Amino acid sequence: MPHYKLTYFDLRALGEPIRLIFLVAKVDFEDVRIPFEKWGDLKPITGHGKLPILHVDGEQFTQSLAICRYLAKQFNLIPKTDIGNFRAEELVELLMDLRIEFLPFLLGSDPMKKAELKENLVNNRFPHYYGIFETLIGKTEGKFISGESGGMCWADIFLASWIDIFKNLVVPPEFLDQYPAVKNLYLTVFENEEIRKYYEL
């Protein structure tokens, strides 16, 4: 088994889906978490000046989605069919679109502006995207996005990770009740034994 080292900040965001993929696969990895105050010194010597970084037996790889896809393939967490894979990729790309719209709120410093952004996210943008997620997952008539019998794939883990982040930062807990298929996928992923241990549920 290769030696895996994941380097990211001491927060969830782009690093958390990668961590959860390791957990679901039950593969050991070195989880290096960098304090923000040290990032300035480390940035010039990191790949493309960005995190996360994955080292596999010392070889460095970057870009969070590329890392997720690579690990999913190594750990048999990719859909088996082209249609299942398309559904997974479609879901992830939509989620990244939502993340882009979420970032101005997350990174903003003006309280009044942040309140306006949050209101728009909760009342408009999140319902828009979660409605799409609900439709896509509902089409599969199963718990997971691929619609295949093999169980969860990396896109399910990716979506559940970000739903949990959004739940803690933006939308109220009852928001998910409006989207039963999304809620079911989220809860099913977080019922995974290794993830439960990680969050000490």
PDB file of C-alpha atoms in Angstrom, residues 72-73 75-88 145-154 156:
ATOM      1  CA  ALA A  72     -11.800   7.104  -5.845  1.00  0.00           C
ATOM      2  CA  LYS A  73     -10.316   5.065  -8.666  1.00  0.00           C
ATOM      3  CA  PHE A  75     -10.251   2.639  -3.755  1.00  0.00           C
ATOM      4  CA  ASN A  76     -13.051   1.439  -6.044  1.00  0.00           C
ATOM      5  CA  LEU A  77     -15.309   4.391  -5.228  1.00  0.00           C
ATOM      6  CA  ILE A  78     -16.195   5.305  -8.790  1.00  0.00           C
ATOM      7  CA  PRO A  79     -19.402   4.234 -10.571  1.00  0.00           C
ATOM      8  CA  LYS A  80     -19.110   1.176 -12.763  1.00  0.00           C
ATOM      9  CA  THR A  81     -21.034   2.506 -15.772  1.00  0.00           C
ATOM     10  CA  ASP A  82     -20.591   5.537 -17.993  1.00  0.00           C
ATOM     11  CA  ILE A  83     -24.059   6.802 -17.069  1.00  0.00           C
ATOM     12  CA  GLY A  84     -23.366   6.373 -13.371  1.00  0.00           C
ATOM     13  CA  ASN A  85     -20.070   8.191 -13.762  1.00  0.00           C
ATOM     14  CA  PHE A  86     -21.755  11.013 -15.694  1.00  0.00           C
ATOM     15  CA  ARG A  87     -24.316  11.431 -12.912  1.00  0.00           C
ATOM     16  CA  ALA A  88     -21.533  11.616 -10.347  1.00  0.00           C
ATOM     17  CA  ILE A 145     -26.286   9.394  -7.159  1.00  0.00           C
ATOM     18  CA  SER A 146     -24.999   6.699  -9.534  1.00  0.00           C
ATOM     19  CA  GLY A 147     -28.147   4.586  -9.209  1.00  0.00           C
ATOM     20  CA  GLU A 148     -25.959   1.474  -9.192  1.00  0.00           C
ATOM     21  CA  SER A 149     -26.210  -1.402  -6.773  1.00  0.00           C
ATOM     22  CA  GLY A 150     -22.604  -1.157  -5.625  1.00  0.00           C
ATOM     23  CA  GLY A 151     -23.196   1.514  -3.000  1.00  0.00           C
ATOM     24  CA  MET A 152     -21.817   4.980  -2.483  1.00  0.00           C
ATOM     25  CA  CYS A 153     -19.256   6.569  -4.765  1.00  0.00           C
ATOM     26  CA  TRP A 154     -16.926   9.499  -4.266  1.00  0.00           C
ATOM     27  CA  ASP A 156     -21.913  10.949  -2.706  1.00  0.00           C
TER      28      ASP A 156
END
